[in-house]
Coordinates of C-alpha atoms in Angstrom, one line a residue:
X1 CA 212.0 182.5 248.3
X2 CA 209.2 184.9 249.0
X3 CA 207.1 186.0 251.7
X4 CA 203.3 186.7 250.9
X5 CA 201.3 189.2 253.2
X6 CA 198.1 190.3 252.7
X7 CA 196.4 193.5 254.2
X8 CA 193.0 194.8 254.0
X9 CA 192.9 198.3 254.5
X10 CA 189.7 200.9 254.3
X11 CA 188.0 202.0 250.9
X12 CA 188.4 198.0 249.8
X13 CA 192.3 198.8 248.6
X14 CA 193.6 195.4 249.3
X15 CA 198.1 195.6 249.3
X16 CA 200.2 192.7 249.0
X17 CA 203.8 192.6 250.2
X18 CA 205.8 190.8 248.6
X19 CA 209.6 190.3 250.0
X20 CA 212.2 188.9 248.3
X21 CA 215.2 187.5 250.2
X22 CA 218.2 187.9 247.9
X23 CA 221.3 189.6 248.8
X24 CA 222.4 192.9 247.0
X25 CA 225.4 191.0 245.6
X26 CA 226.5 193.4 242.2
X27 CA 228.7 192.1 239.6
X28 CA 230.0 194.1 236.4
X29 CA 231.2 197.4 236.4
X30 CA 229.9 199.9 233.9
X31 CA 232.8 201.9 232.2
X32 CA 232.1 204.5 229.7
X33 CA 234.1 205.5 226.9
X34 CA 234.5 209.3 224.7
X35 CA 231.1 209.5 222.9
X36 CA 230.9 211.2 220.0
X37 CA 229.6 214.8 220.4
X38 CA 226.1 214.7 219.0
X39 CA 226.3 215.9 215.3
X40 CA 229.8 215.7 215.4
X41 CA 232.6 213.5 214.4
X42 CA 232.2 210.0 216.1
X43 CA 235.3 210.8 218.0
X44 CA 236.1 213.9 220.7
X45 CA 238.3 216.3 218.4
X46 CA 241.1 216.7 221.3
X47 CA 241.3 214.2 223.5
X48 CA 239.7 212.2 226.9
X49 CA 240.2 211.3 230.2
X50 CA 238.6 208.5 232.0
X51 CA 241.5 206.9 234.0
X52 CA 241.4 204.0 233.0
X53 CA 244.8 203.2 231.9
X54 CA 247.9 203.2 233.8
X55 CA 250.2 206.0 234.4
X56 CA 247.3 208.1 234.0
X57 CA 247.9 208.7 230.2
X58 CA 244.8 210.0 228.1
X59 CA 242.7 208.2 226.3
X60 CA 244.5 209.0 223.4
X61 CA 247.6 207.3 225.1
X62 CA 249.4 210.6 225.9
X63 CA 251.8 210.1 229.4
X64 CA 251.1 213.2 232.2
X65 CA 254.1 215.5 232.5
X66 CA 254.0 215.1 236.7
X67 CA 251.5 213.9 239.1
X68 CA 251.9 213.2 242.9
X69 CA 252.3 209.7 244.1
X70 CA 249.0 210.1 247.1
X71 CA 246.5 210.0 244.1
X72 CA 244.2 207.2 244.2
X73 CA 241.4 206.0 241.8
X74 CA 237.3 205.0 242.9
X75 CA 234.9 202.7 241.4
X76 CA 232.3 205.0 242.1
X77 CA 232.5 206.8 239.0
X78 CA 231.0 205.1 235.2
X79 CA 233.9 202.5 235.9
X80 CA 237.1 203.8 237.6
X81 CA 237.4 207.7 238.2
X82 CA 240.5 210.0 239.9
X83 CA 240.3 211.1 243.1
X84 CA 241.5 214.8 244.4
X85 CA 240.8 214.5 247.8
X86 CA 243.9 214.9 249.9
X87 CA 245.2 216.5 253.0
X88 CA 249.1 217.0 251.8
X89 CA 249.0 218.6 248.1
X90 CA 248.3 216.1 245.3
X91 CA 248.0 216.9 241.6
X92 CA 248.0 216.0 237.6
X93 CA 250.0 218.0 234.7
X94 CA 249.3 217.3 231.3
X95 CA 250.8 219.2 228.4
X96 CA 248.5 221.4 226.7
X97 CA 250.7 221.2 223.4
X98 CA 252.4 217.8 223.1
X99 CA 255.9 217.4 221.6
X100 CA 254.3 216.0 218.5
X101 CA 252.4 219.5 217.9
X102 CA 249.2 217.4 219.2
X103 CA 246.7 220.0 220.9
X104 CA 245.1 218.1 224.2
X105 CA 243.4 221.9 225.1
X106 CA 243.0 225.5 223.2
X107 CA 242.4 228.2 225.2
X108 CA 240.7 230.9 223.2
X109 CA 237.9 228.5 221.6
X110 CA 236.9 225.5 222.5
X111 CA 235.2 222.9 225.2
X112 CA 235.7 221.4 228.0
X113 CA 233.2 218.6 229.6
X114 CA 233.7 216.6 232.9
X115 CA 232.2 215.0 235.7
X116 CA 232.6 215.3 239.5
X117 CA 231.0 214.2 242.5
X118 CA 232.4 216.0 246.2
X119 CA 232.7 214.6 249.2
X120 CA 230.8 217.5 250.7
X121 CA 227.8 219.4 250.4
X122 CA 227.8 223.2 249.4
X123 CA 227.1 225.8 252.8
X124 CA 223.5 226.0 252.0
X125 CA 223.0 222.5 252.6
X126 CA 224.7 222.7 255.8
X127 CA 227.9 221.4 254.4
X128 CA 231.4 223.4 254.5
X129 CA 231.8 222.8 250.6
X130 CA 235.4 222.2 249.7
X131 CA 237.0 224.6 252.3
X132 CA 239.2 226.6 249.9
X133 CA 238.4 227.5 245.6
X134 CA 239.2 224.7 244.2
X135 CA 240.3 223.8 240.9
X136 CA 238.5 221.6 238.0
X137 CA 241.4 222.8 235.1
X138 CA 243.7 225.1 235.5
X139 CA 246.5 226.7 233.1
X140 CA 249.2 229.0 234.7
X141 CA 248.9 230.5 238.5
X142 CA 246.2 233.1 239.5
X143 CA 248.2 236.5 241.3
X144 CA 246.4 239.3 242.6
X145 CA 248.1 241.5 239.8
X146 CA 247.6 239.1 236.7
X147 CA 251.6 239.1 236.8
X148 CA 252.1 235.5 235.2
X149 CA 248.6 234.3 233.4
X150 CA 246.2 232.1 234.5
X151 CA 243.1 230.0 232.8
X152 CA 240.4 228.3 234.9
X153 CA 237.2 226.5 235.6
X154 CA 236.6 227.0 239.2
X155 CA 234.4 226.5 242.5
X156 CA 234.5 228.6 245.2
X157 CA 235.1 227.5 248.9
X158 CA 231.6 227.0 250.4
X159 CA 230.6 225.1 246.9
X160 CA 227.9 227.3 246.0
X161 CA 229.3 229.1 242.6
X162 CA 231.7 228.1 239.9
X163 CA 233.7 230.3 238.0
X164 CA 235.5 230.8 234.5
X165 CA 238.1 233.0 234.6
X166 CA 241.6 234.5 232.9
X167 CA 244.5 236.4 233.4
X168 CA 246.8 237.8 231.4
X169 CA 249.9 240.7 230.9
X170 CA 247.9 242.7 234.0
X171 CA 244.5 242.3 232.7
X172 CA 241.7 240.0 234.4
X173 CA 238.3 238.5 233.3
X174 CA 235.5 236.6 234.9
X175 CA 233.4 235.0 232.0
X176 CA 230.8 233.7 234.3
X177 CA 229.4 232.5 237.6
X178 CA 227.1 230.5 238.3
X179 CA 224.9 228.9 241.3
X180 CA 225.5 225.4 241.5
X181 CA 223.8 222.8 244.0
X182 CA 225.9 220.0 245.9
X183 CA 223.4 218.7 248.2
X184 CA 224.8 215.2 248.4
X185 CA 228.0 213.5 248.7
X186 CA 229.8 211.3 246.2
X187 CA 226.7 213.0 243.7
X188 CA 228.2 213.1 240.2
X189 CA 226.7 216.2 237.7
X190 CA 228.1 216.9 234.4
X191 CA 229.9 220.0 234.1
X192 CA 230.6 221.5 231.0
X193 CA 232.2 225.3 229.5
X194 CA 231.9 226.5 225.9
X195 CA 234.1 229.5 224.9
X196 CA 234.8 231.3 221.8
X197 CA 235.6 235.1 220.5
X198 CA 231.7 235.8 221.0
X199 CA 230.3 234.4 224.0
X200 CA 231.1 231.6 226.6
X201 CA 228.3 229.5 228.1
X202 CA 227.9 226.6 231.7
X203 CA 225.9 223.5 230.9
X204 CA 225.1 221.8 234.1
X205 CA 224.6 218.3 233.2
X206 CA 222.7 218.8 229.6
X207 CA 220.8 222.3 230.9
X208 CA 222.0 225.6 229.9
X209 CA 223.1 227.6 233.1
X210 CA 224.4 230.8 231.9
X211 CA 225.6 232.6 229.0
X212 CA 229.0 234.5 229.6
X213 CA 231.2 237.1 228.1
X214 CA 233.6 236.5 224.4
X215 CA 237.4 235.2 225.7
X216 CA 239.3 238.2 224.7
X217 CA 241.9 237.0 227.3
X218 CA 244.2 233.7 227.9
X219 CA 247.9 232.8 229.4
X220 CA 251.3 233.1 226.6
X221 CA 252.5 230.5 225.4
X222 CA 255.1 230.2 227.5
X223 CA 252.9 229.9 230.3
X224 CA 250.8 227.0 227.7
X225 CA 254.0 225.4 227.9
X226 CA 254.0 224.4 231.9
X227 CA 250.7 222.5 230.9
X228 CA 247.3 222.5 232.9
X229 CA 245.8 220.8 236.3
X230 CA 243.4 218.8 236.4
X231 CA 241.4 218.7 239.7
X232 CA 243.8 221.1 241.8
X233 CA 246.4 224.0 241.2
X234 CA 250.0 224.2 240.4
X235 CA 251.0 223.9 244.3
X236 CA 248.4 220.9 244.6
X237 CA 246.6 222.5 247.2
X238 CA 243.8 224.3 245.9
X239 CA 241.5 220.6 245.1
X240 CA 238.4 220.2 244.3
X241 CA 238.1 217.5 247.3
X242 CA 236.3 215.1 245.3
X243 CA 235.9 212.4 242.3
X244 CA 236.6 213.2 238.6
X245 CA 236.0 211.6 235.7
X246 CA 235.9 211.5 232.0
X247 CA 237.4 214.9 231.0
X248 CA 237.2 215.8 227.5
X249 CA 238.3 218.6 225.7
X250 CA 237.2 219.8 222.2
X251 CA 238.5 223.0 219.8
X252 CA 235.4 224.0 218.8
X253 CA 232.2 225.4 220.9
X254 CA 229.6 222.3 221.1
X255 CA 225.9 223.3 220.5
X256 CA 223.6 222.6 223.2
X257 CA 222.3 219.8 221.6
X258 CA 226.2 218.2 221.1
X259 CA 226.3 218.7 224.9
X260 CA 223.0 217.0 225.6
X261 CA 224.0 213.6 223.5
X262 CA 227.1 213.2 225.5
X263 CA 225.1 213.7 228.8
X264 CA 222.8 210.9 227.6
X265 CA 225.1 208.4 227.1
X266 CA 227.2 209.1 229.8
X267 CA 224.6 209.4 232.5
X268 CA 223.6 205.9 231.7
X269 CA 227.1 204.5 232.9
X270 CA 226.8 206.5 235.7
X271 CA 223.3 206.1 236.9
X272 CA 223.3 202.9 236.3
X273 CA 226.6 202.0 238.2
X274 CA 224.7 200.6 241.4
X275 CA 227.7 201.6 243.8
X276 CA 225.5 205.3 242.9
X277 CA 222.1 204.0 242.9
X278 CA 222.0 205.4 246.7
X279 CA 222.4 208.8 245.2
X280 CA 218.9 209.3 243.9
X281 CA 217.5 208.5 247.8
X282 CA 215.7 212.4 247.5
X283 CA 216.1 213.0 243.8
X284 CA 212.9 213.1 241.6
X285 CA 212.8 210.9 238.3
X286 CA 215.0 211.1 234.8
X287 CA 213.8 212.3 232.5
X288 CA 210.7 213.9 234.3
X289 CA 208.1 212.8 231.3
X290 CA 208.8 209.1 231.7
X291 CA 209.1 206.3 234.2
X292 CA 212.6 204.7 233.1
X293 CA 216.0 206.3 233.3
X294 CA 219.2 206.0 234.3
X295 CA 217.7 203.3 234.3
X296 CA 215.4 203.3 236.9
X297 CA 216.3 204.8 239.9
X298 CA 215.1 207.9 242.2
X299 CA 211.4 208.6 244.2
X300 CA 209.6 208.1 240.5
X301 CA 205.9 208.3 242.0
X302 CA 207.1 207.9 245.8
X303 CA 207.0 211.0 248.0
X304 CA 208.9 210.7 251.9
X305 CA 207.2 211.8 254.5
X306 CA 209.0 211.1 257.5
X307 CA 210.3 207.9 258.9
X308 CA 209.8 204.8 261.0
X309 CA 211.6 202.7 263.5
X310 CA 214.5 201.0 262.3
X311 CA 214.4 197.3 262.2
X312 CA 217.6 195.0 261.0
X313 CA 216.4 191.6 259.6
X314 CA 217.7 189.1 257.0
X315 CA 215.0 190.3 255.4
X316 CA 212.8 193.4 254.6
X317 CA 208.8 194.8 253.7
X318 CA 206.6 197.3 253.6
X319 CA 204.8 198.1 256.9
X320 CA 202.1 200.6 258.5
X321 CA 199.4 201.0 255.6
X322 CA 197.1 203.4 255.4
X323 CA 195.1 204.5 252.7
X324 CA 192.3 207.7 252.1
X325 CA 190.1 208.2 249.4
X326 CA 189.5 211.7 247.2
X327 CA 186.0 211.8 245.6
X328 CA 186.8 214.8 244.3
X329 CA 190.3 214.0 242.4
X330 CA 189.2 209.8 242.2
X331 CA 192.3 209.0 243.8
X332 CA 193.5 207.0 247.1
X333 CA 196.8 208.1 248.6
X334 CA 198.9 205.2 250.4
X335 CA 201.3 205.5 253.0
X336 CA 203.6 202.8 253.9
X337 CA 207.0 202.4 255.3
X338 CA 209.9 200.1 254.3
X339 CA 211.4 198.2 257.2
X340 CA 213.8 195.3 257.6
X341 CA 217.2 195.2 255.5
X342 CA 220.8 194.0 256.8
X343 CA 224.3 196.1 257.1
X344 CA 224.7 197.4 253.9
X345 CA 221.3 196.6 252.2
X346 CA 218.9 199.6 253.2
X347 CA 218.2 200.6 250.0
X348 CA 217.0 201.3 247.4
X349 CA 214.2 198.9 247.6
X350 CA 212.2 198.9 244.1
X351 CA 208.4 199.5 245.1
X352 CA 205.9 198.0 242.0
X353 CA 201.9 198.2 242.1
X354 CA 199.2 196.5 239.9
X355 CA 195.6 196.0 240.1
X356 CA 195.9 192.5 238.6
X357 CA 197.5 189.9 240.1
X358 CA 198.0 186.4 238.8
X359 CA 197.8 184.1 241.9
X360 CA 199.6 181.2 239.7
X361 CA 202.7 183.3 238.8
X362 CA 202.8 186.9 240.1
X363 CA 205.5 187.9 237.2
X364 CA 203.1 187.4 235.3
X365 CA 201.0 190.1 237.0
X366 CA 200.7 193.8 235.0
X367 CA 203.8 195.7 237.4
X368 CA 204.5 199.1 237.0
X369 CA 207.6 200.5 238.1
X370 CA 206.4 203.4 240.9
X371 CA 209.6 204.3 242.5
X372 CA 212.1 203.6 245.1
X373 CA 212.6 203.9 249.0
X374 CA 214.7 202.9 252.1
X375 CA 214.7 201.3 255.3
X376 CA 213.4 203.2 257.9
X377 CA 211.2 206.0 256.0
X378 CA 207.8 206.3 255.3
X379 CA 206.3 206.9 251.8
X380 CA 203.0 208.2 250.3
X381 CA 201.8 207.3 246.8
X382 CA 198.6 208.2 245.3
X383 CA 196.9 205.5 243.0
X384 CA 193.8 205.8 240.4
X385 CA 191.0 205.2 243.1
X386 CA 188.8 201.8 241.7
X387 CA 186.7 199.2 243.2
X388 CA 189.2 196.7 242.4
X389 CA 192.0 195.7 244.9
X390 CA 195.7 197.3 244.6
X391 CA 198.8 195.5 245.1
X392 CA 202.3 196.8 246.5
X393 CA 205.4 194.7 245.3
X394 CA 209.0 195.1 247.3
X395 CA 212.2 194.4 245.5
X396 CA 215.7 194.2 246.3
X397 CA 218.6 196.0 244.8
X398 CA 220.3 193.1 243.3
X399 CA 220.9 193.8 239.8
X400 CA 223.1 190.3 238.6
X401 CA 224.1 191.3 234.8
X402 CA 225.5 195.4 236.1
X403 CA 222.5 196.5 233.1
X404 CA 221.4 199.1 235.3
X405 CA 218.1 197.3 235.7
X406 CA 217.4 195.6 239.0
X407 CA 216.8 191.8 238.8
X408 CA 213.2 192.6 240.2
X409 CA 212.4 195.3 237.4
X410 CA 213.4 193.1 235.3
X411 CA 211.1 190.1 236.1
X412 CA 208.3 191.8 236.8
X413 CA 208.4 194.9 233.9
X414 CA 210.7 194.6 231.2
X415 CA 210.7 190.8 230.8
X416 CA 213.8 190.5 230.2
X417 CA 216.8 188.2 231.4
X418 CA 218.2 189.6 234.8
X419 CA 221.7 187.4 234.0
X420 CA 222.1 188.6 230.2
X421 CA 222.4 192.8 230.0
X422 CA 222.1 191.8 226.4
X423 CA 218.7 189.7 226.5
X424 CA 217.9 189.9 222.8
X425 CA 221.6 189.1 221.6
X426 CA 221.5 192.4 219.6
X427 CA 224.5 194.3 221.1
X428 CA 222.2 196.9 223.0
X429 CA 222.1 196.6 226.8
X430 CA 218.6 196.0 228.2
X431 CA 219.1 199.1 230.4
X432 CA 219.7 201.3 227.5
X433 CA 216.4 200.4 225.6
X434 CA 214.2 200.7 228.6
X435 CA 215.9 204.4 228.9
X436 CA 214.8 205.0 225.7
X437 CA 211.3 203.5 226.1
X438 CA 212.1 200.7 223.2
X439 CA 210.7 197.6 222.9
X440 CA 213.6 195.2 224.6
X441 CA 213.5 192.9 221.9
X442 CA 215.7 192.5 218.9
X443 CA 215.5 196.2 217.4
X444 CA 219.4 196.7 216.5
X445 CA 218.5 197.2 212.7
X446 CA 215.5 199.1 213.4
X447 CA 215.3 202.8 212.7
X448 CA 212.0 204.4 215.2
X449 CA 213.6 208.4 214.2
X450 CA 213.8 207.5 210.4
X451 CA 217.5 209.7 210.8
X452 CA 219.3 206.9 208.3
X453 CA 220.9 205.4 212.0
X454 CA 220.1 202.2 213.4
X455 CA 219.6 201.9 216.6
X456 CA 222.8 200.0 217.3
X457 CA 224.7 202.8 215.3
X458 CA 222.4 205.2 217.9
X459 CA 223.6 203.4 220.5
X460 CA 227.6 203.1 219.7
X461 CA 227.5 206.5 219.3
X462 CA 225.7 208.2 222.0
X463 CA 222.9 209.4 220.6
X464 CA 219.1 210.1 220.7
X465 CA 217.3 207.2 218.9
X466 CA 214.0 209.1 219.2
X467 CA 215.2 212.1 217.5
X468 CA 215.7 212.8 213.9
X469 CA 219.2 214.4 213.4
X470 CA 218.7 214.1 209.8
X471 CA 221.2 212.7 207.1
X472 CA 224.3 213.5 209.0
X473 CA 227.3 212.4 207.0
X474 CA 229.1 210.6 209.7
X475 CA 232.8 209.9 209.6
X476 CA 234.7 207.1 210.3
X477 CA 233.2 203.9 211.9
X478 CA 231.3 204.1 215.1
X479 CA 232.7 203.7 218.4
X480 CA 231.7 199.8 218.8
X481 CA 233.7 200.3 222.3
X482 CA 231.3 202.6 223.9
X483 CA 229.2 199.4 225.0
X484 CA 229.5 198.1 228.7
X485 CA 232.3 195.8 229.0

């Protein structure tokens, strides 16, 4: 059912409302699954983490050496993600060295990538960050005097830096700091360390943060042998208060472009996981040169400007219009707010415009994708100013096949089926092409880079189907697991 209002505003811009009344029912859960590291082998070169299996064994199938019995797991991650967020001490021991002469981490080169998402915000946001430094990974115990060796990737207590840092035989190193950002809760970033006997480097998400000093330092092997932390320290106090998921470790520095393919595949399970879509209420568009991402979610064209009374209906639509004209830039700048929405549905509503609309089927109508809102604020966006009339479109959050895709973007833009993620039968999730800007037909054999990989082989193994990596000689068979289950 939909509900059809017209408004006639000044400077002859007409808007249409248009609100659907479905719930924000989600089914599916997006999981994701080690991707290979760009130009690398199609498989991580140590081993994973995405807890997903049960006694919290690796990917690989490797059993923890000790973990405490108050740790709990949350779907808010890219399927089901640990959670370090305790008052009595809680932690997770895995061997760095299994008995088998397996390496799951190497401390003097190598990389380590992994996401998190607090349960705070950072002091300069007005939040009290995690309260005490917290740990991401941790080998050995950190002393004042460097007495016993210690190995870690670190925050700070008011969440505002992160650290990597050693200790060993009376000698102490800090590779790096850097500034970091945790404006929202439950916010998941990428974070990811490259180390070597020449420099060390902090990606956060797939940007370069900071270069840092050669590892020149690193715990004994007997200290290796009690095994690292993930999420917490030794005693299981110092945690990082938050969610963690899909740890990976590699021996070998990845290139900035390695660390870039894995944030592109992964962000997708993420981003598109609605339990996060609310997330992106303040954050500007991904990527910033393109409409679709992640899939599509965040302001896009949209900017808030304040708010509006709150209204709770069984349904919800856009309210108080305005509109002014700009001779001078040819543009009209619209203001509306969103109002209406139940407990639990505020957000975020998908907000479509057109200048075309056919009265007879309005899917059929030219929609482009402008952005996203809530309940309860107002919004400005500014449209090419014409003599023809403009048209505002309100959709719901409801997103039935878990593509990442809302059932309304779908309709309306992509035009393809919101109960199928797989609307072409090709293997590649709707979602995924429209973050790439494909067409969302059948393109699995089709090769747009000319790299000698199919879009289905970009696909299975995380990367860029829009850039030419060249004849790369992968190994093995691609990781057909890596779609969404």
């Amino acid at each position: 059912m939909l509900f059809l209002t017209s408004f006639r505003v000044s400077h002859g811009i007409r808007l249409l409302v248009v609100a659907a009344l479905v719930c924000a029912a989600f089914k599916g859960e997006l999981r994701a699954v080690p991707p290979s590291p760009g130009n690398g082998p199609p498989n991580p070169d140590l081993d994973s983490w995405s807890f997903n299996s049960a006694g919290w064994a690796s990917d690989r199938g490797f059993a923890p050496i000790s973990y405490s019995t108050n740790l709990m797991t949350s779907d808010l991650g890219d399927g089901t993600c640990l959670v370090m967020d305790h008052t009595n001490a809680a932690w997770l021991q895995y061997n760095v060295t299994e008995s088998d002469g397996t390496n799951e981490l190497t401390l003097n080169q190598g990389t380590v990538t992994l996401w998190f998402a607090p349960d705070w915000t950072d002091t300069n946001n007005g939040g009290t960050g995690p309260g005490q430094p917290g740990r991401f990974i941790e080998v050995g115990t950190y002393t004042t005097n460097a007495s016993i060796g210690w190995w870690s990737l670190w925050l700070d207590k008011t969440g505002t830096n992160v650290y990597f840092s050693a200790q060993t035989n009376g000698s102490a190193t800090t590779y790096f700091s850097a500034p970091v950002t945790w404006n929202l809760t439950n916010r998941w970033h990428m974070l990811t360390i490259t180390y070597c006997a020449t420099n060390s480097a902090f990606y956060w998400d797939n940007t370069l943060v900071t270069n840092g000093l050669p590892v020149t330092t690193w715990p004994s092997p007997t200290v290796q042998s009690n095994g690292f932390f993930l999420g917490s320290d030794s005693t299981g106090i110092a945690q990082v208060h938050g969610m963690i998921d899909d740890v990976q470790t590699f021996s070998y520095p990845l290139a900035s472009s390695n660390v870039a393919a894995i944030f592109q595949q992964e962000s997708f399970y993420y981003y598109a996981n609605p339990l996060n879509r609310a997330n992106f209420a303040t954050d500007p568009s991904y990527p910033t040169n393109t409409l679709y991402f992640s899939v599509v979610s965040g302001m896009g064209g949209l900017t808030r400007i304040g708010t509006n009374s709150c209204v709770s209906s069984s349904s919800f639509w856009l309210t108080n219009f305005t509109a002014s004209a700009m001779s001078s830039t040819g543009t009209v700048t619209v203001t509306f707010g969103i109002a209406g929405g139940w407990e639990g549905l505020t957000g975020p509503f998908d907000v479509f415009a057109t200048s075309i609309l056919n009265a007879t089927n309005i899917s059929y109508s030219p929609w482009a994708w402008v952005g996203q809102g809530y309940s309860c604020y107002t919004y400005s966006l500014i449209l090419s100013n014409s003599p023809f009339s403009a048209y505002l479109l309100l959709g719901s959050p409801q997103d039935s096949d878990g593509d990442g895709l809302t059932d309304a973007y779908e309709l309306l833009v992509s035009h393809t089926n919101p109960n199928n993620m797989f609307s072409a039968g090709d293997g590649i999730p709707d979602g995924w092409k429209v973050l790439w800007t494909l067409s969302t037909t059948n393109i699995a054999s089709q090769d747009p880079d000319r790299d000698a990989l199919l879009n289905l082989q970009e696909y299975s193994w995380g990367s860029n189907p829009t850039r030419n990596d060249g004849l790369t000689p992968w190994v093995g068979s691609p990781n057909t697991a890596s779609g969404i289950p």
